Coordinates of C-alpha atoms in Angstrom, one line a residue:
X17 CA 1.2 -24.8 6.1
X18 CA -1.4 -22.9 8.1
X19 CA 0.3 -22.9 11.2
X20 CA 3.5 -21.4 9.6
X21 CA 1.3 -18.9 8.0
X22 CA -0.3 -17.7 11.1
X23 CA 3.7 -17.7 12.8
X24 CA 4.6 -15.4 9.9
X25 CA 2.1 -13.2 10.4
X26 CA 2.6 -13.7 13.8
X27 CA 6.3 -12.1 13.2
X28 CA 5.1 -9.1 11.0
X29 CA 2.4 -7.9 13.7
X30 CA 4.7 -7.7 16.4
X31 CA 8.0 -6.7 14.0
X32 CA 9.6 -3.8 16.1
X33 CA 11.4 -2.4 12.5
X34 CA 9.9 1.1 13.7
X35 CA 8.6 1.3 17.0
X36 CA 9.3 4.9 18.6
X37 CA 10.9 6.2 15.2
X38 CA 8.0 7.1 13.4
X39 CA 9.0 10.1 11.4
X40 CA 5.9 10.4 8.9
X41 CA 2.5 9.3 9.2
X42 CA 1.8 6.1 6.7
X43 CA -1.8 5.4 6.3
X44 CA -2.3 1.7 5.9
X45 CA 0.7 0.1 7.7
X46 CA 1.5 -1.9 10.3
X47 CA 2.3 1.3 13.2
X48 CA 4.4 -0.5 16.3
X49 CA 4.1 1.3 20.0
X50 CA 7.0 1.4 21.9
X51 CA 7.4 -2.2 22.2
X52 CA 7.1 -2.7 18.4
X53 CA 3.8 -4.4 18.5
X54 CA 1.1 -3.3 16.3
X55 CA -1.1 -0.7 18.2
X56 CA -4.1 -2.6 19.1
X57 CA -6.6 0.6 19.9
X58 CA -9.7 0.4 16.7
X59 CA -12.4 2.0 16.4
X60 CA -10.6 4.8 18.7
X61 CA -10.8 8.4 19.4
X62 CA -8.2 10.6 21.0
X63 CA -8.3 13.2 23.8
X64 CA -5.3 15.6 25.0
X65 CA -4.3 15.8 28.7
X66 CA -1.8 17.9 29.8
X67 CA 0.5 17.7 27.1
X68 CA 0.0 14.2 25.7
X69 CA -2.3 12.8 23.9
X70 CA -4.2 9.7 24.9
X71 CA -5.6 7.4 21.9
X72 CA -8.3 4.8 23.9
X73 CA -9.2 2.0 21.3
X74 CA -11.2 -1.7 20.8
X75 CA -8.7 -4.4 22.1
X76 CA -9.0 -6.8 19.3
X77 CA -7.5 -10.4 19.4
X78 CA -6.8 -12.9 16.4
X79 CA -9.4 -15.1 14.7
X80 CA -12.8 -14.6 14.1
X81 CA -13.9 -14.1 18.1
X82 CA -11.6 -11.0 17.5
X83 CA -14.2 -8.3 17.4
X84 CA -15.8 -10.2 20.6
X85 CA -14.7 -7.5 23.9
X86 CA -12.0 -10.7 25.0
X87 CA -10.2 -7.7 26.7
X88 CA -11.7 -4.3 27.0
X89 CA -10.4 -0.9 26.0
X90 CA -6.6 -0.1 25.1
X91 CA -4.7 3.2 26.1
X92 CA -1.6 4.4 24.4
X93 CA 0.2 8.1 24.7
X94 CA 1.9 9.9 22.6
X95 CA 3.8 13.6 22.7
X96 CA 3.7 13.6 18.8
X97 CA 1.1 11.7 17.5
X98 CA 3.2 9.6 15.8
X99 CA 5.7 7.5 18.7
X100 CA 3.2 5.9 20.8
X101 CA 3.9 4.7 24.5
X102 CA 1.8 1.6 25.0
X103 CA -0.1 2.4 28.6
X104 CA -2.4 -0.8 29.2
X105 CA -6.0 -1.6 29.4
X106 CA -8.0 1.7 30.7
X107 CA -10.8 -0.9 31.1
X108 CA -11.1 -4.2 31.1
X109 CA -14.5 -6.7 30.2
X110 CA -15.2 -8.8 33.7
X111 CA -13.7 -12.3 33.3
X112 CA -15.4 -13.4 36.1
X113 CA -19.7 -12.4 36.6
X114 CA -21.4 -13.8 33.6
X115 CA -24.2 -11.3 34.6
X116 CA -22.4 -8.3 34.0
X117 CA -23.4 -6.1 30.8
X118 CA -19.5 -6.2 29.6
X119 CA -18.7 -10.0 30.6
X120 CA -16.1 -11.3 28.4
X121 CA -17.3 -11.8 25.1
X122 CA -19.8 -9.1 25.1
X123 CA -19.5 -6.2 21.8
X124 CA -17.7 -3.4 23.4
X125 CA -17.2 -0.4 20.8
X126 CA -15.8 3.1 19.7
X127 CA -14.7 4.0 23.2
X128 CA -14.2 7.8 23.7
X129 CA -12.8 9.8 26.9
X130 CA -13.2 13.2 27.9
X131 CA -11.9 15.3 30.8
X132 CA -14.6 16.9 33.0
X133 CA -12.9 20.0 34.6
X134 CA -15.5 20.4 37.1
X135 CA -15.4 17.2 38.6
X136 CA -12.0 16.2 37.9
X137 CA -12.9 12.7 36.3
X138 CA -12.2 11.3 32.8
X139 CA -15.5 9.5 31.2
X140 CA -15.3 7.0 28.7
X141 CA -19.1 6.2 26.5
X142 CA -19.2 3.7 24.0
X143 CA -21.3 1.4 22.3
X144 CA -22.2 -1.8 24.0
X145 CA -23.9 -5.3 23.1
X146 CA -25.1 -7.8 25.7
X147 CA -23.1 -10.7 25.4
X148 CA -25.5 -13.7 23.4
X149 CA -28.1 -10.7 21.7
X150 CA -26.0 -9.9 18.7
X151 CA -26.8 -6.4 18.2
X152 CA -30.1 -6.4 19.3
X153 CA -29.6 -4.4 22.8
X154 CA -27.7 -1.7 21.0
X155 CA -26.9 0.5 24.0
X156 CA -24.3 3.0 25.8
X157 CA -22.2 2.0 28.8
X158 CA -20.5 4.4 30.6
X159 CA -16.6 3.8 33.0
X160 CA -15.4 6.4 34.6
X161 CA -11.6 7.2 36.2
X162 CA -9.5 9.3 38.3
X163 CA -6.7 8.7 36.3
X164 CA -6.1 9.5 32.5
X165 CA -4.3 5.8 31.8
X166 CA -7.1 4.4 34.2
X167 CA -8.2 1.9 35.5
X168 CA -11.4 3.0 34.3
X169 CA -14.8 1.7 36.5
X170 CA -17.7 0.4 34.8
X171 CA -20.6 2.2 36.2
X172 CA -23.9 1.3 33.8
X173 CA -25.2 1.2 30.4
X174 CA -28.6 2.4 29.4
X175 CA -31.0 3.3 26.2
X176 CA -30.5 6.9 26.1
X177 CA -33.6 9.5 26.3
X178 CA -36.4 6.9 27.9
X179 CA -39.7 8.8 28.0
X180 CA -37.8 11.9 26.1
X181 CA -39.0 13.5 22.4
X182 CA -36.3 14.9 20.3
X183 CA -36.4 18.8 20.2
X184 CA -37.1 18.4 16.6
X185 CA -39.6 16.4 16.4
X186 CA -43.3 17.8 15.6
X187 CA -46.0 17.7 17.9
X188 CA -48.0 16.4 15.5
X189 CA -46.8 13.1 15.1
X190 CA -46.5 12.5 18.7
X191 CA -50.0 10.9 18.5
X192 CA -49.6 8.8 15.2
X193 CA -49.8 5.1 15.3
X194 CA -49.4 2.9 12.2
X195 CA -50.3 -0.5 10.6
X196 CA -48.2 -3.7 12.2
X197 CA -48.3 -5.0 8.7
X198 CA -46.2 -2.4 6.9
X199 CA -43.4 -4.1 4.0
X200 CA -39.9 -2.5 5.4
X201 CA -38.0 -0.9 2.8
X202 CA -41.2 0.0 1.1
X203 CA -42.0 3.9 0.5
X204 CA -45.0 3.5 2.9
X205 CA -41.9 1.9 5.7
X206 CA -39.5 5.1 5.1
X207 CA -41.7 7.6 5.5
X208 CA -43.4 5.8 8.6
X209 CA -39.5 5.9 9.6
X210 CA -39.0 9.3 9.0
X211 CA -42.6 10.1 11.2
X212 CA -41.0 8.5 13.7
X213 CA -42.4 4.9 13.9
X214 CA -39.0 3.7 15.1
X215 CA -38.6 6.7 18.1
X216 CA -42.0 5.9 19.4
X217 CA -41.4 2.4 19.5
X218 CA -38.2 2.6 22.1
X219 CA -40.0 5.9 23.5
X220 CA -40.4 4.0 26.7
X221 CA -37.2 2.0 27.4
X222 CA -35.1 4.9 25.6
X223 CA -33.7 4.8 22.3
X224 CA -31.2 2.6 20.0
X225 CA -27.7 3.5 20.5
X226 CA -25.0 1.9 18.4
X227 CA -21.2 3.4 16.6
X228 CA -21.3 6.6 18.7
X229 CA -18.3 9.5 19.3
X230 CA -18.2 12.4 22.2
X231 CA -17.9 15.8 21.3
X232 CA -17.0 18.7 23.5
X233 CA -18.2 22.2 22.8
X234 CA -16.3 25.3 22.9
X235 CA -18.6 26.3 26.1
X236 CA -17.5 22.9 28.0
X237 CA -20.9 21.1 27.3
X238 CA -20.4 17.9 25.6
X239 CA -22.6 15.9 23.7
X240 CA -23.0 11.8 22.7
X241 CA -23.7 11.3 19.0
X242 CA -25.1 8.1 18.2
X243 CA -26.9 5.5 15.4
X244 CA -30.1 5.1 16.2
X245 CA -33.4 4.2 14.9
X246 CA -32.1 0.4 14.1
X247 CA -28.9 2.8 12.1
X248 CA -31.0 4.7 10.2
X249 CA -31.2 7.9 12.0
X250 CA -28.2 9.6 14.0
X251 CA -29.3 11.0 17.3
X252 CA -27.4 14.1 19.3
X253 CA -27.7 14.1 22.6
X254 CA -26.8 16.0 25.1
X255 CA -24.6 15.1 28.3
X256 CA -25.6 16.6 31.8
X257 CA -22.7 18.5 33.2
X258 CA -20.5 16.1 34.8
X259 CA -21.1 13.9 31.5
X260 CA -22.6 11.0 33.4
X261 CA -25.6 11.3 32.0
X262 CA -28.2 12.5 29.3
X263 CA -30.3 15.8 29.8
X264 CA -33.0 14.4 27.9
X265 CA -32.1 17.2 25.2
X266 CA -31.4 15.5 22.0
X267 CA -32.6 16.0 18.2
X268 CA -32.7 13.6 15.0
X269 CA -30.3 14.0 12.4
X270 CA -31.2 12.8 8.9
X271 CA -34.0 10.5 9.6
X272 CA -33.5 7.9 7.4
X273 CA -30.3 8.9 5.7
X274 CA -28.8 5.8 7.2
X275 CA -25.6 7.2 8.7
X276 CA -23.4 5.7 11.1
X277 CA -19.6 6.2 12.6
X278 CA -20.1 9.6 13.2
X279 CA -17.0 11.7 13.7
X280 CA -17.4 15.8 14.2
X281 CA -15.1 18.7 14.2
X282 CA -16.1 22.7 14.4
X283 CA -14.1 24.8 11.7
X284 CA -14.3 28.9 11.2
X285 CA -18.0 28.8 12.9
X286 CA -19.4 25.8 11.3
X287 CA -19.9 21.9 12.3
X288 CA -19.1 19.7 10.2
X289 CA -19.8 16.0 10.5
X290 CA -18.2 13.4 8.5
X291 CA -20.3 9.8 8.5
X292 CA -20.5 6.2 6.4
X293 CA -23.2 4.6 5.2
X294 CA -24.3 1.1 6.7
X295 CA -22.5 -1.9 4.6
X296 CA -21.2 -3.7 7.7
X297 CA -17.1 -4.5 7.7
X298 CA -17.4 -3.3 4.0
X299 CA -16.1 0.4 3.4
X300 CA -18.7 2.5 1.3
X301 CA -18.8 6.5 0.6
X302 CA -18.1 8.7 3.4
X303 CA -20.3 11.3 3.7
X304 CA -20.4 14.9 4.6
X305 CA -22.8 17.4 6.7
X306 CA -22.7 20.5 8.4
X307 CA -25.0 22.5 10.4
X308 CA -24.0 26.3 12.1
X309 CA -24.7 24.5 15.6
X310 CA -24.1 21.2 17.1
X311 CA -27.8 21.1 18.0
X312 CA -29.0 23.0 15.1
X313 CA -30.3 21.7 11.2
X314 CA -27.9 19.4 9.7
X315 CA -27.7 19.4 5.9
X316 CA -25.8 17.3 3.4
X317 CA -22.8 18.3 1.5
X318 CA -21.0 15.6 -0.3
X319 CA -18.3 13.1 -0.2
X320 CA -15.7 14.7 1.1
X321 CA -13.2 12.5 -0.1
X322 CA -11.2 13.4 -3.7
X323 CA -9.5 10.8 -5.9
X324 CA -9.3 6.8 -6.2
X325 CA -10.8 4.8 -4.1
X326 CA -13.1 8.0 -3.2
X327 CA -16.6 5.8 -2.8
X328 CA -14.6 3.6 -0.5
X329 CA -13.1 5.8 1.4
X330 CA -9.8 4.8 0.9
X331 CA -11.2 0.9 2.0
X332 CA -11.8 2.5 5.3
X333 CA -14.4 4.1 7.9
X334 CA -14.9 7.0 9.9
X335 CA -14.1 6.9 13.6
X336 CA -13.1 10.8 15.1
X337 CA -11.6 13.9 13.9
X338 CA -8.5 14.7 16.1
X339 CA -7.8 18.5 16.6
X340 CA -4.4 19.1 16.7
X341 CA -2.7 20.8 19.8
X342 CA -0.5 24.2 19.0
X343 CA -2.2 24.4 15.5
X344 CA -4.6 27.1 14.3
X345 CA -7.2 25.2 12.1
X346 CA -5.5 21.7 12.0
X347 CA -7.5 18.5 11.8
X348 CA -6.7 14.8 11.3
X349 CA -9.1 12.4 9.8
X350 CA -9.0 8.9 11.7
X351 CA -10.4 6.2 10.1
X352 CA -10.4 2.3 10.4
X353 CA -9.4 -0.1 7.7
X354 CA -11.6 -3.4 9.5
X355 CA -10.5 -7.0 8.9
X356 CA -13.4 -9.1 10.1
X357 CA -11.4 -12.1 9.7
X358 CA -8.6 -11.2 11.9
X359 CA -9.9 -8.2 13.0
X360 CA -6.0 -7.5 15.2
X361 CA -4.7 -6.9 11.8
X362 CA -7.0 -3.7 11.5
X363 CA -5.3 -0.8 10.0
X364 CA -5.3 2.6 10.7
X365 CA -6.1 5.2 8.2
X366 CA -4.9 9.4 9.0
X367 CA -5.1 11.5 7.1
X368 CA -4.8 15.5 7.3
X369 CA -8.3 17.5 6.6
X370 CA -7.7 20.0 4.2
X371 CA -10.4 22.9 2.9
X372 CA -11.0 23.9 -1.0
X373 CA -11.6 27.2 -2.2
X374 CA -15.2 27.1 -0.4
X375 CA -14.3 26.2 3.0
X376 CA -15.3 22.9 2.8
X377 CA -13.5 19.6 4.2
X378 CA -11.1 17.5 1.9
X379 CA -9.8 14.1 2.1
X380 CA -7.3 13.2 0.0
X381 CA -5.1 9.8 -0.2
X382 CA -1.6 10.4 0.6
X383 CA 0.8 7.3 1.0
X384 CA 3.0 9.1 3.4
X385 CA 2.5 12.5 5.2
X386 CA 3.8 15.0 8.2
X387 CA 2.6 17.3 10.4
X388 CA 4.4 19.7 8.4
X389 CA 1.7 20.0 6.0
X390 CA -0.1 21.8 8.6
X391 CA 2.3 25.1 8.5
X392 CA 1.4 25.4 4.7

């Protein structure tokens, strides 16, 4: 019986009923590429290149090993967002030197590309574990290629900021040691968090880096926005100019607010930065913040999510905000709907951002939506 329920499911995953006449998005189905097969691309973001856009995603496999890196990272295109061109692994985990940071089997995840204009090269970040350390190296590995599709090159992967204090961060507690014995969780714990206990202890070999997105200003500099601070503290970092590398320029969001999948967008002069909270594969409340500068003071707002299922949202989490080409002020909410237990069977949840009556972001459930909602 279990092996004919693993052949059905087998069938529905790779059922071609739709492939390449998607008409509508459909936020929770299965969504074939061209050659019908579930697109296999999680934890994703999206970048546009000369008049396609490129989705680069976790290549998951069946079974509980499924959110091991058994592959690498998945490319697809698209002209519409919708019909997807399936365009092969961008980069693929080594098969072959068990010493390499992304051997097979490693934790390879939320891969994002961007274009560099100046150098003519597409860089891809994302968050990486050594394979046999759990999540205890939590770290950034950087590929980069000549090519859009790929193949992509794995170059290195590093704590970011070694030796570097945030730009917010007060002089004052620069100096401050405390006690070995404090009880974590405790009020004593948070606040030694929020004084930096965590930063100073990874000062040295650079800091935590864990779910992670890129963000490129309007001005061409980009920026790696990360979980660090063992997830309780995002970190915004900024990228040297051919994106290769940090600056050493970086600032603490939140300390302590425990945010992670951090997804960003910039909308009539603000930034706006939608986030979970830290319940593993569970889905919890998204949240939102928003600061007048990438680098500047970010502040809380609320869940920016309306309806059922708002404190989940929707059963899913956060992984980039998509601009939309050709559109004035057009924004899609990408999300991930995770199955540990067969994590290829992860969903996909867009959905269009929308603004109330103060400007502010608004996610609501829709079963079935176009772009057309856009010219509203």
């Amino acid at each position: 019986m279990k092996n004919l329920l693993l052949t059905l499911f087998s069938v529905l995953i790779f059922l071609p009923a739709i492939a390449q006449n998607q008409k509508s998005f459909q936020p929770g189905e299965l969504w074939p590429d061209n050659k019908g097969i579930h697109i296999n691309a999680h934890g994703g973001g999206i970048m546009f290149y000369e008049g396609k856009y490129y989705w680069f995603g976790e290549h998951k496999i069946e079974g509980k090993m499924g959110n091991r890196a058994m592959v690498g990272v998945h490319c697809y295109s698209s002209g519409d967002l919708l019909n997807w061109t399936e365009e092969g692994i961008a980069l693929e985990v080594d098969k072959d030197n068990p010493d390499s940071d992304i051997t097979q089997g490693c934790i390879l995840e939320r891969p994002k590309v961007i274009y560099n204009a100046k150098t003519g090269k597409f860089v891809m970040w994302f968050h990486l574990e050594l394979k046999g350390m759990g999540y205890a190296a939590a770290r950034t590995g950087l590929a980069v290629a000549d090519k859009v599709t790929g193949p992509f090159t794995f170059v290195r992967s590093l704590n970011p900021n070694a030796g570097e204090w945030p730009l917010n961060f007060a002089d004052e507690l620069k100096g401050k040691n405390w006690p070995d014995d404090l009880k974590p969780w405790s009020d004593e714990w948070v606040q030694a968090v929020k004084d930096g206990m965590l930063l100073k202890r990874d000062f040295q070999k650079g800091q935590m880096a864990r779910d992670m997105t890129l963000y490129v200003d309007k001005d061409g500099k980009a920026y790696h926005i990360h979980a660090s601070e063992e997830n309780l503290t995002l970190h915004i970092s900024e990228l040297t100019d051919d994106y290769l590398g940090f600056t050493g320029n970086y600032i603490r969001v939140q300390p302590t607010g425990h945010n992670e999948a951090p997804s960003i967008f910039e909308y009539n002069g603000k930034y706006y930065m939608i986030t979970s909270g830290c319940t593993g594969w569970a889905p919890n409340a998204a949240r939102l913040l928003v600061s007048d500068s990438v680098m500047g003071e970010w502040e809380y707002v609320n869940n920016p999510c309306v309806g059922e299922d708002r404190d989940l949202t929707f059963h899913s989490q956060s992984t980039y905000i998509l601009p939309v080409e050709g559109k004035t002020d057009a924004f899609i909410f990408m999300a991930d709907r995770w199955q540990p237990q067969n994590p290829i069977d992860g969903r996909y949840i867009w959905l269009p951002i929308q603004f109330d009556d103060k400007g502010l972001p608004v996610l609501e459930w829709m079963d079935s939506w176009s772009m057309e909602i856009f010219d509203r």
